[in-house]
Amino acid sequence: MSGITIPATGRGPDNAPGKARLRRPIVEMPPHLIGEVARLGIGQKGIIPLWYGESDVATPAFIADAAYAAMQAGETFYTHKLGLPDLREALGAYLSGLYQKPIAAERVSVTSSGMNAIMLALMAILDAGDNMVLVDPVWPNCEQSALAMGASVTRVSLEQQNGVWQLDTQKLLDLCGERTRAIFINSPGNPTGWMMEREQQQEILDFARENGIWIIADEVYSRLVYDRPVAPSFLDIAGSDDPVIGINSFSKAWAMTGWRMGWMVTPLWVTDSLFSMIEYHTACVPPFIQKAGIAAVTEGEWFVREMVERCRAGREAVVPALQAMDRVHIDPPRAAFYAFCKVDGMEDSLAFAKEMFLKTKVGVAPGSSFGPGGEGWLRLCFAQDPKTLAVAMERMAEYLQKN
Amino acid sequence: MSGITIPATGRGPDNAPGKARLRRPIVEMPPHLIGEVARLGIGQKGIIPLWYGESDVATPAFIADAAYAAMQAGETFYTHKLGLPDLREALGAYLSGLYQKPIAAERVSVTSSGMNAIMLALMAILDAGDNMVLVDPVWPNCEQSALAMGASVTRVSLEQQNGVWQLDTQKLLDLCGERTRAIFINSPGNPTGWMMEREQQQEILDFARENGIWIIADEVYSRLVYDRPVAPSFLDIAGSDDPVIGINSFSKAWAMTGWRMGWMVTPLWVTDSLFSMIEYHTACVPPFIQKAGIAAVTEGEWFVREMVERCRAGREAVVPALQAMDRVHIDPPRAAFYAFCKVDGMEDSLAFAKEMFLKTKVGVAPGSSFGPGGEGWLRLCFAQDPKTLAVAMERMAEYLQKN
């Protein structure tokens, strides 16, 4: 570990008058609260980090080997902006198999992560002063990318009914105004594990079509589902010209968080604009990483199944243990790999998560990271070794009894 | 080669009324003219592609092996947003050795390419309606990233005096208005090979300090110089709090164009904001790519020297041959790896480049890609095997005699 200082918060000082300044939305970007907890553990051994959205499994060797083989074959040059044709074809075939509508390879753009796909989508859509409606609690990046474009964000909150997360669709539609250009839906959802069902998707799609509003469908957890093989997708119901931007990633299903590769499915005429936009963002994804992606998509189905089973075991290790804790409320998530739980009497989830980490070495994400409605909650990633999770649960139970 | 269609231009159709739309600056993004020539050669063997800014040398094995070793060690997870501390330290030490001022590692942010660094910088600085002054002829991406933010771009053109590119500094400063927030300078310059000297840099820095304007110093060709070891850099003269954003890349000096990794040097308080912004763009550069970067910076000096010598030989193979052609005017570039030459009687460089490629299989970039002042010119990348370049020169000479 080198001695370099890591910024505490990501927040710059106020712009000094008469000096070269940064844009207001940039200076006002709030600190990433998960990072604020996680930095307490930088360089420490023996901690149990459940704060980030990734498993403890490294990328399988057949994927890494495909990347290395490509490097050795000299695939180290600039490449296709929208992705290697073979990867786009592979993704088109993969998605066509997964969903109820065929997805043409031409509608698939390979991006430098799912996050990058979100930024590209919002930069393509949101002018300063435009509005985006966002279903929350949700990971903070969706909102921040819209704010970075100078847009406003209106939140519509999921609500728990009998312990199950529900979206009031009418409330969402009512919040769409004159300047609303996009509805952002992350389903299966981080942190809640909420999954939007077909009927609601159809209702929102009909509204979006009629009103010329984009649906940004962030479906990166689409494969991590416990009650069916794949989550309902807007791609199941949207025609190829519908205002839907489907966003996905190699990160979660293939344990490739560090590889920074995702993809978008858009109407064909949007792909044409992405051809230019990608040039001005990252130009292309490294060709050898794309070759690794081809290996993942065409040979990695066994690994996705293993990952789902691993997450299911993690869920078993965590959910009953949390339910057994007096002050904790949680219902088993049907998808994604997070336990998002309410803790009675906890008023400041950030302070609580920090303190609990210092005492127990169990790292969790504070609920307040996911919007104002997340205060009072904690998120734990259970895509981990069940034995480690059992230790974490013991420590957390003990900590909660004392604090 | 798969049968997928590659977009012709990157231009989407006009936004249909009453439909979900894209932002005007996105829809209006012009086609990338170099790509328009290059797509004529997709999948063809036996062509001589001198259109892109990259050498014909694959990344050296010691760099690729460092990446693979990191993958095998399980470094496939999310990592530090600003870059691995060890890489930032290595870059700080490298830059401190190269320039006349020490550069603290804390001021270095690792980005997903030099291009990505430019987009981050312009998103941090330019609100819609702001202005950027840009020295041209210059590669098109600088302008397009600013336009994507809704800013305007004012061009100030280099002029040839006795065959040498010169910038009229006063003209540049006079063009800076009320809304000018940035001056973009790519030196050593693509496509011209122009190099800004210390005196002009000082003049512009003084003006920028006084007027609160950012200097975006795109210095990706800083090591590819033929009359001294390294090009004059704004980092030589700027204090750590001066309004200078230095942009650089692993692409050119270490033959890593396909790796998509660059870096920025900024005032420390800007690094704090980049900590947030990078999270919302690509989150981080793959850790194994960063390990490859550490190998490049700490063990790759021999390779940079080889690359300079290779480019010098390429320059020798190209410049006298071009000078010998009747209709062609060129002066030896002092830096970068491009021959930018004027062709008498050529009125449409795009049409000319396409036609010449179809007849000779020699691919060059049309001058009009680099701004209105570039019309009538062609750009050839000479970071190539001198023997191949000699063949290209023969074919081009023959073609010019006939057309």
Tab-separated table of N, CA and C in Angstrom, chain A residues 183-271:
chain	number	residue	atom	x	y	z
A	183	ILE	N	-37.476	8.458	-17.701
A	183	ILE	CA	-37.859	7.740	-16.482
A	183	ILE	C	-36.785	6.682	-16.274
A	184	PHE	N	-36.154	6.723	-15.111
A	184	PHE	CA	-35.049	5.800	-14.843
A	184	PHE	C	-35.529	4.695	-13.921
A	185	ILE	N	-35.453	3.479	-14.409
A	185	ILE	CA	-35.923	2.334	-13.618
A	185	ILE	C	-34.815	1.288	-13.524
A	186	ASN	N	-34.383	1.032	-12.311
A	186	ASN	CA	-33.381	0.007	-12.046
A	186	ASN	C	-34.093	-1.210	-11.450
A	187	SER	N	-34.397	-2.166	-12.333
A	187	SER	CA	-35.104	-3.375	-11.891
A	187	SER	C	-34.473	-4.582	-12.556
A	188	PRO	N	-34.125	-5.630	-11.807
A	188	PRO	CA	-34.130	-5.749	-10.355
A	188	PRO	C	-33.303	-4.629	-9.714
A	189	GLY	N	-33.783	-4.195	-8.573
A	189	GLY	CA	-33.266	-2.959	-8.010
A	189	GLY	C	-32.156	-3.113	-6.982
A	190	ASN	N	-31.210	-2.194	-7.080
A	190	ASN	CA	-30.187	-2.014	-6.053
A	190	ASN	C	-30.596	-0.782	-5.272
A	191	PRO	N	-30.821	-0.815	-3.986
A	191	PRO	CA	-30.488	-1.872	-3.020
A	191	PRO	C	-31.638	-2.809	-2.650
A	192	THR	N	-32.835	-2.588	-3.176
A	192	THR	CA	-34.002	-3.244	-2.570
A	192	THR	C	-34.238	-4.685	-3.018
A	193	GLY	N	-33.754	-5.053	-4.197
A	193	GLY	CA	-34.100	-6.358	-4.747
A	193	GLY	C	-35.500	-6.376	-5.353
A	194	TRP	N	-36.130	-5.198	-5.362
A	194	TRP	CA	-37.442	-5.062	-5.999
A	194	TRP	C	-37.364	-5.439	-7.475
A	195	MET	N	-38.445	-6.043	-7.972
A	195	MET	CA	-38.476	-6.419	-9.378
A	195	MET	C	-39.786	-5.942	-9.977
A	196	MET	N	-39.681	-5.166	-11.065
A	196	MET	CA	-40.904	-4.670	-11.702
A	196	MET	C	-41.527	-5.781	-12.543
A	197	GLU	N	-42.839	-5.969	-12.367
A	197	GLU	CA	-43.507	-7.032	-13.118
A	197	GLU	C	-43.989	-6.497	-14.469
A	198	ARG	N	-44.299	-7.427	-15.334
A	198	ARG	CA	-44.665	-7.138	-16.724
A	198	ARG	C	-45.762	-6.061	-16.862
A	199	GLU	N	-46.800	-6.208	-16.046
A	199	GLU	CA	-47.957	-5.326	-16.180
A	199	GLU	C	-47.561	-3.849	-15.963
A	200	GLN	N	-46.738	-3.619	-14.954
A	200	GLN	CA	-46.288	-2.245	-14.688
A	200	GLN	C	-45.376	-1.759	-15.817
A	201	GLN	N	-44.531	-2.646	-16.295
A	201	GLN	CA	-43.647	-2.252	-17.404
A	201	GLN	C	-44.482	-1.803	-18.600
A	202	GLN	N	-45.532	-2.564	-18.881
A	202	GLN	CA	-46.382	-2.248	-20.031
A	202	GLN	C	-47.051	-0.887	-19.857
A	203	GLU	N	-47.510	-0.623	-18.639
A	203	GLU	CA	-48.186	0.638	-18.346
A	203	GLU	C	-47.231	1.823	-18.566
A	204	ILE	N	-46.013	1.639	-18.102
A	204	ILE	CA	-45.031	2.722	-18.231
A	204	ILE	C	-44.588	2.875	-19.684
A	205	LEU	N	-44.419	1.773	-20.367
A	205	LEU	CA	-44.042	1.851	-21.781
A	205	LEU	C	-45.122	2.562	-22.602
A	206	ASP	N	-46.379	2.231	-22.339
A	206	ASP	CA	-47.471	2.896	-23.070
A	206	ASP	C	-47.414	4.408	-22.855
A	207	PHE	N	-47.218	4.789	-21.599
A	207	PHE	CA	-47.139	6.212	-21.250
A	207	PHE	C	-45.935	6.874	-21.931
A	208	ALA	N	-44.807	6.195	-21.915
A	208	ALA	CA	-43.577	6.751	-22.492
A	208	ALA	C	-43.728	6.943	-24.001
A	209	ARG	N	-44.307	5.945	-24.648
A	209	ARG	CA	-44.571	6.063	-26.090
A	209	ARG	C	-45.422	7.285	-26.395
A	210	GLU	N	-46.478	7.412	-25.624
A	210	GLU	CA	-47.458	8.457	-25.893
A	210	GLU	C	-46.884	9.840	-25.640
A	211	ASN	N	-45.995	9.937	-24.667
A	211	ASN	CA	-45.503	11.251	-24.251
A	211	ASN	C	-44.084	11.559	-24.716
A	212	GLY	N	-43.511	10.691	-25.504
A	212	GLY	CA	-42.153	10.955	-25.995
A	212	GLY	C	-41.142	11.063	-24.872
A	213	ILE	N	-41.242	10.153	-23.932
A	213	ILE	CA	-40.307	10.126	-22.799
A	213	ILE	C	-39.482	8.842	-22.898
A	214	TRP	N	-38.183	8.944	-22.615
A	214	TRP	CA	-37.313	7.768	-22.654
A	214	TRP	C	-37.452	6.954	-21.374
A	215	ILE	N	-37.431	5.646	-21.514
A	215	ILE	CA	-37.263	4.769	-20.358
A	215	ILE	C	-35.811	4.312	-20.342
A	216	ILE	N	-35.126	4.654	-19.254
A	216	ILE	CA	-33.774	4.119	-19.070
A	216	ILE	C	-33.937	2.899	-18.169
A	217	ALA	N	-33.760	1.737	-18.753
A	217	ALA	CA	-33.967	0.491	-18.011
A	217	ALA	C	-32.610	-0.090	-17.630
A	218	ASP	N	-32.238	0.137	-16.384
A	218	ASP	CA	-30.958	-0.370	-15.876
A	218	ASP	C	-31.207	-1.778	-15.352
A	219	GLU	N	-30.788	-2.768	-16.141
A	219	GLU	CA	-31.137	-4.164	-15.848
A	219	GLU	C	-29.900	-5.012	-15.570
A	220	VAL	N	-28.943	-4.432	-14.865
A	220	VAL	CA	-27.679	-5.150	-14.659
A	220	VAL	C	-27.824	-6.370	-13.750
A	221	TYR	N	-28.904	-6.451	-13.001
A	221	TYR	CA	-29.113	-7.639	-12.157
A	221	TYR	C	-30.099	-8.622	-12.794
A	222	SER	N	-30.348	-8.483	-14.081
A	222	SER	CA	-31.402	-9.279	-14.729
A	222	SER	C	-31.204	-10.786	-14.571
A	223	ARG	N	-29.965	-11.246	-14.444
A	223	ARG	CA	-29.721	-12.690	-14.336
A	223	ARG	C	-29.715	-13.185	-12.895
A	224	LEU	N	-29.599	-12.269	-11.939
A	224	LEU	CA	-29.508	-12.684	-10.533
A	224	LEU	C	-30.890	-12.635	-9.898
A	225	VAL	N	-31.661	-13.673	-10.179
A	225	VAL	CA	-33.057	-13.748	-9.768
A	225	VAL	C	-33.269	-15.105	-9.122
A	226	TYR	N	-34.113	-15.145	-8.078
A	226	TYR	CA	-34.250	-16.384	-7.301
A	226	TYR	C	-35.575	-17.096	-7.513
A	227	ASP	N	-36.533	-16.453	-8.170
A	227	ASP	CA	-37.824	-17.129	-8.339
A	227	ASP	C	-38.180	-17.388	-9.809
A	228	ARG	N	-37.227	-17.142	-10.697
A	228	ARG	CA	-37.430	-17.444	-12.130
A	228	ARG	C	-36.070	-17.307	-12.827
A	229	PRO	N	-35.959	-17.725	-14.080
A	229	PRO	CA	-34.624	-17.752	-14.709
A	229	PRO	C	-34.073	-16.360	-15.031
A	230	VAL	N	-34.966	-15.421	-15.356
A	230	VAL	CA	-34.481	-14.095	-15.740
A	230	VAL	C	-35.569	-13.088	-15.367
A	231	ALA	N	-35.154	-11.891	-14.980
A	231	ALA	CA	-36.135	-10.878	-14.570
A	231	ALA	C	-36.916	-10.367	-15.780
A	232	PRO	N	-38.159	-9.937	-15.572
A	232	PRO	CA	-38.896	-9.290	-16.660
A	232	PRO	C	-38.081	-8.090	-17.156
A	233	SER	N	-38.009	-7.938	-18.466
A	233	SER	CA	-37.211	-6.857	-19.039
A	233	SER	C	-38.084	-5.983	-19.930
A	234	PHE	N	-37.765	-4.704	-19.975
A	234	PHE	CA	-38.449	-3.851	-20.949
A	234	PHE	C	-38.181	-4.336	-22.373
A	235	LEU	N	-37.082	-5.058	-22.554
A	235	LEU	CA	-36.772	-5.559	-23.895
A	235	LEU	C	-37.739	-6.670	-24.328
A	236	ASP	N	-38.418	-7.295	-23.349
A	236	ASP	CA	-39.435	-8.289	-23.693
A	236	ASP	C	-40.600	-7.668	-24.456
A	237	ILE	N	-40.910	-6.431	-24.103
A	237	ILE	CA	-42.154	-5.848	-24.627
A	237	ILE	C	-41.932	-4.693	-25.592
A	238	ALA	N	-40.736	-4.103	-25.572
A	238	ALA	CA	-40.515	-2.913	-26.405
A	238	ALA	C	-40.225	-3.308	-27.847
A	239	GLY	N	-40.825	-2.599	-28.775
A	239	GLY	CA	-40.466	-2.749	-30.177
A	239	GLY	C	-39.131	-2.069	-30.428
A	240	SER	N	-38.549	-2.340	-31.588
A	240	SER	CA	-37.190	-1.851	-31.829
A	240	SER	C	-37.133	-0.335	-31.962
A	241	ASP	N	-38.264	0.312	-32.158
A	241	ASP	CA	-38.255	1.776	-32.258
A	241	ASP	C	-38.827	2.456	-31.027
A	242	ASP	N	-39.180	1.681	-30.014
A	242	ASP	CA	-39.736	2.285	-28.802
A	242	ASP	C	-38.672	3.053	-28.027
A	243	PRO	N	-39.117	4.041	-27.243
A	243	PRO	CA	-38.161	4.897	-26.515
A	243	PRO	C	-37.601	4.202	-25.275
A	244	VAL	N	-36.892	3.112	-25.490
A	244	VAL	CA	-36.322	2.346	-24.376
A	244	VAL	C	-34.826	2.215	-24.593
A	245	ILE	N	-34.062	2.547	-23.561
A	245	ILE	CA	-32.618	2.323	-23.580
A	245	ILE	C	-32.318	1.274	-22.518
A	246	GLY	N	-31.997	0.079	-22.974
A	246	GLY	CA	-31.693	-1.006	-22.043
A	246	GLY	C	-30.213	-0.983	-21.699
A	247	ILE	N	-29.921	-1.019	-20.402
A	247	ILE	CA	-28.534	-0.937	-19.957
A	247	ILE	C	-28.164	-2.204	-19.207
A	248	ASN	N	-27.021	-2.750	-19.531
A	248	ASN	CA	-26.595	-3.946	-18.844
A	248	ASN	C	-25.074	-3.967	-18.734
A	249	SER	N	-24.541	-4.987	-18.093
A	249	SER	CA	-23.131	-4.993	-17.746
A	249	SER	C	-22.623	-6.425	-17.621
A	250	PHE	N	-21.337	-6.601	-17.841
A	250	PHE	CA	-20.716	-7.909	-17.587
A	250	PHE	C	-20.386	-8.087	-16.104
A	251	SER	N	-20.493	-7.006	-15.332
A	251	SER	CA	-19.953	-7.004	-13.968
A	251	SER	C	-20.536	-8.068	-13.058
A	252	LYS	N	-21.873	-8.090	-12.963
A	252	LYS	CA	-22.482	-8.852	-11.876
A	252	LYS	C	-22.588	-10.341	-12.190
A	253	ALA	N	-23.096	-10.692	-13.376
A	253	ALA	CA	-23.375	-12.101	-13.673
A	253	ALA	C	-22.100	-12.895	-13.932
A	254	TRP	N	-21.069	-12.232	-14.468
A	254	TRP	CA	-19.838	-12.951	-14.807
A	254	TRP	C	-18.671	-12.555	-13.905
A	255	ALA	N	-18.961	-11.907	-12.767
A	255	ALA	CA	-17.895	-11.520	-11.826
A	255	ALA	C	-16.810	-10.704	-12.521
A	256	MET	N	-17.221	-9.708	-13.279
A	256	MET	CA	-16.260	-8.904	-14.040
A	256	MET	C	-16.333	-7.426	-13.639
A	257	THR	N	-16.571	-7.156	-12.370
A	257	THR	CA	-16.710	-5.750	-11.949
A	257	THR	C	-15.506	-4.896	-12.345
A	258	GLY	N	-14.313	-5.469	-12.244
A	258	GLY	CA	-13.113	-4.686	-12.530
A	258	GLY	C	-12.822	-4.506	-14.011
A	259	TRP	N	-13.600	-5.142	-14.880
A	259	TRP	CA	-13.286	-5.113	-16.313
A	259	TRP	C	-13.871	-3.901	-17.023
A	260	ARG	N	-14.859	-3.280	-16.426
A	260	ARG	CA	-15.473	-2.066	-16.955
A	260	ARG	C	-15.987	-2.247	-18.389
A	261	MET	N	-16.948	-3.150	-18.497
A	261	MET	CA	-17.589	-3.328	-19.802
A	261	MET	C	-19.076	-3.567	-19.603
A	262	GLY	N	-19.875	-2.845	-20.372
A	262	GLY	CA	-21.307	-3.029	-20.345
A	262	GLY	C	-21.841	-2.905	-21.755
A	263	TRP	N	-23.156	-2.814	-21.862
A	263	TRP	CA	-23.726	-2.600	-23.192
A	263	TRP	C	-25.072	-1.891	-23.085
A	264	MET	N	-25.502	-1.332	-24.210
A	264	MET	CA	-26.803	-0.688	-24.308
A	264	MET	C	-27.548	-1.314	-25.471
A	265	VAL	N	-28.867	-1.408	-25.313
A	265	VAL	CA	-29.734	-1.763	-26.439
A	265	VAL	C	-30.636	-0.560	-26.673
A	266	THR	N	-30.622	-0.040	-27.883
A	266	THR	CA	-31.357	1.189	-28.199
A	266	THR	C	-32.028	1.037	-29.563
A	267	PRO	N	-32.949	1.953	-29.869
A	267	PRO	CA	-33.414	2.012	-31.263
A	267	PRO	C	-32.217	2.233	-32.187
A	268	LEU	N	-32.343	1.748	-33.397
A	268	LEU	CA	-31.206	1.779	-34.322
A	268	LEU	C	-30.691	3.191	-34.572
A	269	TRP	N	-31.586	4.151	-34.670
A	269	TRP	CA	-31.117	5.509	-34.987
A	269	TRP	C	-30.340	6.107	-33.817
A	270	VAL	N	-30.585	5.606	-32.594
A	270	VAL	CA	-29.793	6.055	-31.447
A	270	VAL	C	-28.395	5.443	-31.505
A	271	THR	N	-28.315	4.189	-31.926
A	271	THR	CA	-27.000	3.558	-32.094
A	271	THR	C	-26.131	4.416	-33.005
